[in-house]
Amino acid sequence: MIEPLQLFWIFGIAVMVLALLALIEIQRSYFRREHEVMFGTPLFDEQVKEQGLLPEEIKVLEKLVRSSRYENKDAILNTATLFESAVSNYYEFKGEENVKDDVLAIIAELRRKLNFTASNPLATVSSTRQYNETNRVDLLLDNGGRIFHSTISGKDERNLMVEYDESMGSGRSLVGKVIGLRWTRPEDAVYTAKVLVKSFANGEMALSHATVLEKKQLRRWVREPVDFPVKATLGDGTSCNGVLLDLSAGGILLGLPMDCSSGQHLKIEFELPSFGVENVEIEILRNLGHKNPQYADYFFLTASFVGAFGWTQERVLQYIFEVHKQKKGPEGA
């Protein structure tokens, strides 16, 4: 009869043998993964040559693809999503803090060379590492109870740097806390992520990156009824006051006490709630005449933004997003 102690040792030895066999198989699989010729290698070699990648960049790219689960080597070059997924897997496998600075710099340069940043309208955004300096963002403090409008002042593979002037409270008190980061990509979507405040100094906040982004799709030009006072200035310098009744990221409907013709350019000034005064150039598209009995003396005009209106466009999108969110209430938030 087998003693309990003998049974224990037999079971223990069996488990150790199975564990050793599993480790050997994992090592063999890892070795094959690191050294075998992958599917799509000829296409990979052709594409990196076309991109003009340097030898050290190709070497890092190979490390990324071999740390991924892709069967085809050229997959990492096909889309921004596949590239970012491979980068995230590599950082998770190696430990981001263990990756050398020169390798991190090369990965950032690869993203730029492959045109996988958010500045490419055809690139899908799946990581805050794709954001660009000067992008305007919102910091959502206290679960969105307070909003600080900011700008990305710098970034690398470890941190996203944003401006913070402490008008909403101490920056140091936010270190170690998780806050929301919201960015509007014109004609695409509003992206929101949870990020960690890593440090604060000299008016800059260092945030962790995020690879889980909540995406709220925007219709191309969402229109919102408004009732804002507006000041219009003509090319000869004369000005008048009117009303803004319809607002979108592409254009407006406004009423003015003067007749305007299609193609005419004006400069208008109006205050966008929570964002401040906006100054933008517009082009009159259509003159609808006296269509609103409430403003019987006004000509109503449809117009589109022209010139340097990118900042105004982003703020209008953010404003419309907030209005729709408030209309939906807590359930739609």
PDB file of C-alpha atoms in Angstrom, residues 96-273:
ATOM      1  CA  GLU A  96       7.613  49.940 -20.366  1.00  0.00           C
ATOM      2  CA  GLU A  97      10.012  51.095 -17.656  1.00  0.00           C
ATOM      3  CA  ASN A  98      12.588  48.545 -18.848  1.00  0.00           C
ATOM      4  CA  VAL A  99      12.610  49.652 -22.500  1.00  0.00           C
ATOM      5  CA  LYS A 100      15.697  51.714 -23.331  1.00  0.00           C
ATOM      6  CA  ASP A 101      15.242  55.389 -24.172  1.00  0.00           C
ATOM      7  CA  ASP A 102      16.761  55.019 -27.638  1.00  0.00           C
ATOM      8  CA  VAL A 103      14.276  52.247 -28.475  1.00  0.00           C
ATOM      9  CA  LEU A 104      11.388  54.414 -27.244  1.00  0.00           C
ATOM     10  CA  ALA A 105      12.595  57.269 -29.442  1.00  0.00           C
ATOM     11  CA  ILE A 106      12.775  54.974 -32.470  1.00  0.00           C
ATOM     12  CA  ILE A 107       9.223  53.718 -31.885  1.00  0.00           C
ATOM     13  CA  ALA A 108       7.974  57.317 -31.781  1.00  0.00           C
ATOM     14  CA  GLU A 109       9.868  58.070 -34.992  1.00  0.00           C
ATOM     15  CA  LEU A 110       8.423  54.944 -36.664  1.00  0.00           C
ATOM     16  CA  ARG A 111       4.916  56.143 -35.832  1.00  0.00           C
ATOM     17  CA  ARG A 112       5.691  59.468 -37.486  1.00  0.00           C
ATOM     18  CA  LYS A 113       7.372  57.967 -40.560  1.00  0.00           C
ATOM     19  CA  LEU A 114       4.580  55.454 -41.105  1.00  0.00           C
ATOM     20  CA  ASN A 115       2.037  58.307 -40.821  1.00  0.00           C
ATOM     21  CA  PHE A 116       0.154  56.600 -37.989  1.00  0.00           C
ATOM     22  CA  THR A 117      -0.326  59.755 -35.889  1.00  0.00           C
ATOM     23  CA  ALA A 118      -3.698  61.410 -35.371  1.00  0.00           C
ATOM     24  CA  SER A 119      -2.768  64.135 -37.861  1.00  0.00           C
ATOM     25  CA  ASN A 120      -3.406  61.614 -40.640  1.00  0.00           C
ATOM     26  CA  PRO A 121      -7.210  61.701 -41.183  1.00  0.00           C
ATOM     27  CA  LEU A 122      -7.106  58.139 -42.529  1.00  0.00           C
ATOM     28  CA  ALA A 123      -5.377  56.730 -39.433  1.00  0.00           C
ATOM     29  CA  THR A 124      -7.583  55.139 -36.789  1.00  0.00           C
ATOM     30  CA  VAL A 125      -6.848  56.498 -33.317  1.00  0.00           C
ATOM     31  CA  SER A 126      -6.498  53.833 -30.619  1.00  0.00           C
ATOM     32  CA  SER A 127      -3.836  55.300 -28.316  1.00  0.00           C
ATOM     33  CA  THR A 128      -3.024  58.677 -26.802  1.00  0.00           C
ATOM     34  CA  ARG A 129       0.517  58.150 -28.126  1.00  0.00           C
ATOM     35  CA  GLN A 130      -0.925  59.116 -31.518  1.00  0.00           C
ATOM     36  CA  TYR A 131      -1.968  62.567 -30.268  1.00  0.00           C
ATOM     37  CA  ASN A 132       0.124  65.519 -31.419  1.00  0.00           C
ATOM     38  CA  GLU A 133       1.627  68.533 -29.737  1.00  0.00           C
ATOM     39  CA  THR A 134      -0.637  71.621 -29.851  1.00  0.00           C
ATOM     40  CA  ASN A 135      -3.776  69.425 -29.891  1.00  0.00           C
ATOM     41  CA  ARG A 136      -6.339  71.071 -27.636  1.00  0.00           C
ATOM     42  CA  VAL A 137      -7.748  68.801 -24.937  1.00  0.00           C
ATOM     43  CA  ASP A 138     -10.020  68.950 -21.902  1.00  0.00           C
ATOM     44  CA  LEU A 139      -8.943  67.725 -18.475  1.00  0.00           C
ATOM     45  CA  LEU A 140     -12.015  66.283 -16.749  1.00  0.00           C
ATOM     46  CA  LEU A 141     -11.551  66.736 -13.009  1.00  0.00           C
ATOM     47  CA  ASP A 142     -13.826  65.334 -10.275  1.00  0.00           C
ATOM     48  CA  ASN A 143     -15.446  62.870 -12.709  1.00  0.00           C
ATOM     49  CA  GLY A 144     -16.163  65.664 -15.142  1.00  0.00           C
ATOM     50  CA  GLY A 145     -17.530  68.046 -12.515  1.00  0.00           C
ATOM     51  CA  ARG A 146     -14.781  70.508 -13.411  1.00  0.00           C
ATOM     52  CA  ILE A 147     -13.317  70.988 -16.876  1.00  0.00           C
ATOM     53  CA  PHE A 148      -9.979  72.610 -17.630  1.00  0.00           C
ATOM     54  CA  HIS A 149      -9.333  73.516 -21.276  1.00  0.00           C
ATOM     55  CA  SER A 150      -5.707  72.738 -22.052  1.00  0.00           C
ATOM     56  CA  THR A 151      -3.183  72.065 -24.817  1.00  0.00           C
ATOM     57  CA  ILE A 152      -0.716  69.225 -25.315  1.00  0.00           C
ATOM     58  CA  SER A 153       2.700  70.815 -24.837  1.00  0.00           C
ATOM     59  CA  GLY A 154       4.853  67.734 -25.441  1.00  0.00           C
ATOM     60  CA  LYS A 155       4.879  63.956 -25.488  1.00  0.00           C
ATOM     61  CA  ASP A 156       7.029  60.863 -25.609  1.00  0.00           C
ATOM     62  CA  GLU A 157       6.294  57.157 -25.313  1.00  0.00           C
ATOM     63  CA  ARG A 158       5.998  57.343 -21.523  1.00  0.00           C
ATOM     64  CA  ASN A 159       4.245  60.668 -20.894  1.00  0.00           C
ATOM     65  CA  LEU A 160       1.770  63.111 -22.361  1.00  0.00           C
ATOM     66  CA  MET A 161       2.524  66.675 -21.227  1.00  0.00           C
ATOM     67  CA  VAL A 162      -0.339  69.172 -20.935  1.00  0.00           C
ATOM     68  CA  GLU A 163      -0.535  72.774 -19.775  1.00  0.00           C
ATOM     69  CA  TYR A 164      -2.149  73.483 -16.395  1.00  0.00           C
ATOM     70  CA  ASP A 165      -2.155  76.917 -14.734  1.00  0.00           C
ATOM     71  CA  GLU A 166      -3.857  75.919 -11.440  1.00  0.00           C
ATOM     72  CA  SER A 167      -6.878  78.142 -12.057  1.00  0.00           C
ATOM     73  CA  MET A 168      -8.957  75.054 -11.221  1.00  0.00           C
ATOM     74  CA  GLY A 169      -6.950  74.176  -8.113  1.00  0.00           C
ATOM     75  CA  SER A 170      -3.529  72.919  -7.112  1.00  0.00           C
ATOM     76  CA  GLY A 171      -1.738  70.841  -9.713  1.00  0.00           C
ATOM     77  CA  ARG A 172       0.278  69.018  -7.062  1.00  0.00           C
ATOM     78  CA  SER A 173      -2.935  67.858  -5.364  1.00  0.00           C
ATOM     79  CA  LEU A 174      -3.844  65.997  -8.569  1.00  0.00           C
ATOM     80  CA  VAL A 175      -0.619  63.958  -8.703  1.00  0.00           C
ATOM     81  CA  GLY A 176      -1.415  60.272  -8.265  1.00  0.00           C
ATOM     82  CA  LYS A 177      -5.061  60.718  -9.231  1.00  0.00           C
ATOM     83  CA  VAL A 178      -6.881  59.409 -12.300  1.00  0.00           C
ATOM     84  CA  ILE A 179      -8.592  62.078 -14.399  1.00  0.00           C
ATOM     85  CA  GLY A 180     -10.406  62.165 -17.718  1.00  0.00           C
ATOM     86  CA  LEU A 181      -8.713  63.380 -20.887  1.00  0.00           C
ATOM     87  CA  ARG A 182     -10.989  64.417 -23.751  1.00  0.00           C
ATOM     88  CA  TRP A 183      -9.937  65.311 -27.260  1.00  0.00           C
ATOM     89  CA  THR A 184     -12.104  66.220 -30.252  1.00  0.00           C
ATOM     90  CA  ARG A 185     -10.926  65.123 -33.662  1.00  0.00           C
ATOM     91  CA  PRO A 186     -12.730  67.342 -36.189  1.00  0.00           C
ATOM     92  CA  GLU A 187     -15.096  65.482 -38.527  1.00  0.00           C
ATOM     93  CA  ASP A 188     -14.457  62.237 -36.641  1.00  0.00           C
ATOM     94  CA  ALA A 189     -15.262  61.792 -32.957  1.00  0.00           C
ATOM     95  CA  VAL A 190     -14.765  62.861 -29.362  1.00  0.00           C
ATOM     96  CA  TYR A 191     -12.209  60.612 -27.648  1.00  0.00           C
ATOM     97  CA  THR A 192     -12.185  60.245 -23.856  1.00  0.00           C
ATOM     98  CA  ALA A 193      -9.645  58.288 -21.793  1.00  0.00           C
ATOM     99  CA  LYS A 194      -8.736  57.731 -18.150  1.00  0.00           C
ATOM    100  CA  VAL A 195      -5.154  58.802 -17.418  1.00  0.00           C
ATOM    101  CA  LEU A 196      -2.964  59.034 -14.334  1.00  0.00           C
ATOM    102  CA  VAL A 197      -1.467  62.361 -13.285  1.00  0.00           C
ATOM    103  CA  LYS A 198       2.186  61.385 -12.832  1.00  0.00           C
ATOM    104  CA  SER A 199       3.725  64.740 -11.912  1.00  0.00           C
ATOM    105  CA  PHE A 200       3.254  68.501 -12.024  1.00  0.00           C
ATOM    106  CA  ALA A 201       5.894  71.235 -12.317  1.00  0.00           C
ATOM    107  CA  ASN A 202       6.319  74.635 -13.991  1.00  0.00           C
ATOM    108  CA  GLY A 203       2.765  74.774 -15.328  1.00  0.00           C
ATOM    109  CA  GLU A 204       2.967  71.360 -16.996  1.00  0.00           C
ATOM    110  CA  MET A 205       1.262  68.133 -16.012  1.00  0.00           C
ATOM    111  CA  ALA A 206       2.695  64.746 -16.989  1.00  0.00           C
ATOM    112  CA  LEU A 207      -0.029  62.201 -17.773  1.00  0.00           C
ATOM    113  CA  SER A 208       0.180  58.489 -18.423  1.00  0.00           C
ATOM    114  CA  HIS A 209      -0.795  57.214 -21.850  1.00  0.00           C
ATOM    115  CA  ALA A 210      -4.009  55.283 -22.483  1.00  0.00           C
ATOM    116  CA  THR A 211      -4.819  52.581 -25.009  1.00  0.00           C
ATOM    117  CA  VAL A 212      -8.481  52.292 -24.033  1.00  0.00           C
ATOM    118  CA  LEU A 213     -10.324  55.219 -25.614  1.00  0.00           C
ATOM    119  CA  GLU A 214     -14.054  55.878 -25.463  1.00  0.00           C
ATOM    120  CA  LYS A 215     -15.125  57.126 -28.876  1.00  0.00           C
ATOM    121  CA  LYS A 216     -18.321  59.112 -29.466  1.00  0.00           C
ATOM    122  CA  GLN A 217     -18.888  59.439 -33.189  1.00  0.00           C
ATOM    123  CA  LEU A 218     -19.871  62.826 -34.565  1.00  0.00           C
ATOM    124  CA  ARG A 219     -22.076  63.426 -37.549  1.00  0.00           C
ATOM    125  CA  ARG A 220     -20.189  65.514 -40.090  1.00  0.00           C
ATOM    126  CA  TRP A 221     -21.895  68.793 -39.177  1.00  0.00           C
ATOM    127  CA  VAL A 222     -24.115  68.557 -36.100  1.00  0.00           C
ATOM    128  CA  ARG A 223     -26.256  71.693 -35.890  1.00  0.00           C
ATOM    129  CA  GLU A 224     -27.367  73.216 -32.609  1.00  0.00           C
ATOM    130  CA  PRO A 225     -29.993  75.984 -32.238  1.00  0.00           C
ATOM    131  CA  VAL A 226     -28.572  78.921 -30.269  1.00  0.00           C
ATOM    132  CA  ASP A 227     -29.390  82.536 -29.510  1.00  0.00           C
ATOM    133  CA  PHE A 228     -26.057  84.372 -29.191  1.00  0.00           C
ATOM    134  CA  PRO A 229     -25.379  88.077 -29.782  1.00  0.00           C
ATOM    135  CA  VAL A 230     -22.912  88.534 -32.636  1.00  0.00           C
ATOM    136  CA  LYS A 231     -20.869  91.448 -33.948  1.00  0.00           C
ATOM    137  CA  ALA A 232     -20.141  91.481 -37.678  1.00  0.00           C
ATOM    138  CA  THR A 233     -17.424  93.567 -39.357  1.00  0.00           C
ATOM    139  CA  LEU A 234     -17.340  94.180 -43.112  1.00  0.00           C
ATOM    140  CA  GLY A 235     -14.277  94.480 -45.283  1.00  0.00           C
ATOM    141  CA  ASP A 236     -14.448  98.311 -45.185  1.00  0.00           C
ATOM    142  CA  GLY A 237     -14.337  98.305 -41.393  1.00  0.00           C
ATOM    143  CA  THR A 238     -18.011  99.096 -40.727  1.00  0.00           C
ATOM    144  CA  SER A 239     -19.694  96.882 -38.168  1.00  0.00           C
ATOM    145  CA  CYS A 240     -23.130  96.013 -36.812  1.00  0.00           C
ATOM    146  CA  ASN A 241     -24.695  93.813 -34.166  1.00  0.00           C
ATOM    147  CA  GLY A 242     -26.897  90.825 -34.900  1.00  0.00           C
ATOM    148  CA  VAL A 243     -27.869  87.407 -33.645  1.00  0.00           C
ATOM    149  CA  LEU A 244     -26.540  83.887 -34.140  1.00  0.00           C
ATOM    150  CA  LEU A 245     -29.370  81.322 -34.305  1.00  0.00           C
ATOM    151  CA  ASP A 246     -27.772  78.147 -35.642  1.00  0.00           C
ATOM    152  CA  LEU A 247     -24.292  76.804 -34.965  1.00  0.00           C
ATOM    153  CA  SER A 248     -22.258  73.904 -36.317  1.00  0.00           C
ATOM    154  CA  ALA A 249     -18.589  73.087 -36.862  1.00  0.00           C
ATOM    155  CA  GLY A 250     -19.045  73.864 -40.550  1.00  0.00           C
ATOM    156  CA  GLY A 251     -21.064  77.048 -40.501  1.00  0.00           C
ATOM    157  CA  ILE A 252     -23.827  79.156 -39.040  1.00  0.00           C
ATOM    158  CA  LEU A 253     -27.180  80.857 -39.497  1.00  0.00           C
ATOM    159  CA  LEU A 254     -27.103  84.497 -38.418  1.00  0.00           C
ATOM    160  CA  GLY A 255     -29.338  87.525 -38.612  1.00  0.00           C
ATOM    161  CA  LEU A 256     -27.946  90.977 -39.429  1.00  0.00           C
ATOM    162  CA  PRO A 257     -29.643  94.364 -39.986  1.00  0.00           C
ATOM    163  CA  MET A 258     -27.807  94.775 -43.299  1.00  0.00           C
ATOM    164  CA  ASP A 259     -28.248  93.069 -46.648  1.00  0.00           C
ATOM    165  CA  CYS A 260     -25.384  90.775 -47.720  1.00  0.00           C
ATOM    166  CA  SER A 261     -24.794  88.857 -50.920  1.00  0.00           C
ATOM    167  CA  SER A 262     -23.530  85.322 -51.583  1.00  0.00           C
ATOM    168  CA  GLY A 263     -19.745  85.108 -51.590  1.00  0.00           C
ATOM    169  CA  GLN A 264     -19.281  88.151 -49.380  1.00  0.00           C
ATOM    170  CA  HIS A 265     -16.719  87.759 -46.565  1.00  0.00           C
ATOM    171  CA  LEU A 266     -17.310  89.083 -43.038  1.00  0.00           C
ATOM    172  CA  LYS A 267     -15.566  88.788 -39.696  1.00  0.00           C
ATOM    173  CA  ILE A 268     -17.770  87.923 -36.756  1.00  0.00           C
ATOM    174  CA  GLU A 269     -17.266  87.897 -33.001  1.00  0.00           C
ATOM    175  CA  PHE A 270     -19.414  85.952 -30.535  1.00  0.00           C
ATOM    176  CA  GLU A 271     -19.065  84.383 -27.108  1.00  0.00           C
ATOM    177  CA  LEU A 272     -19.236  80.593 -26.894  1.00  0.00           C
ATOM    178  CA  PRO A 273     -20.383  79.554 -23.392  1.00  0.00           C
TER     179      PRO A 273
END
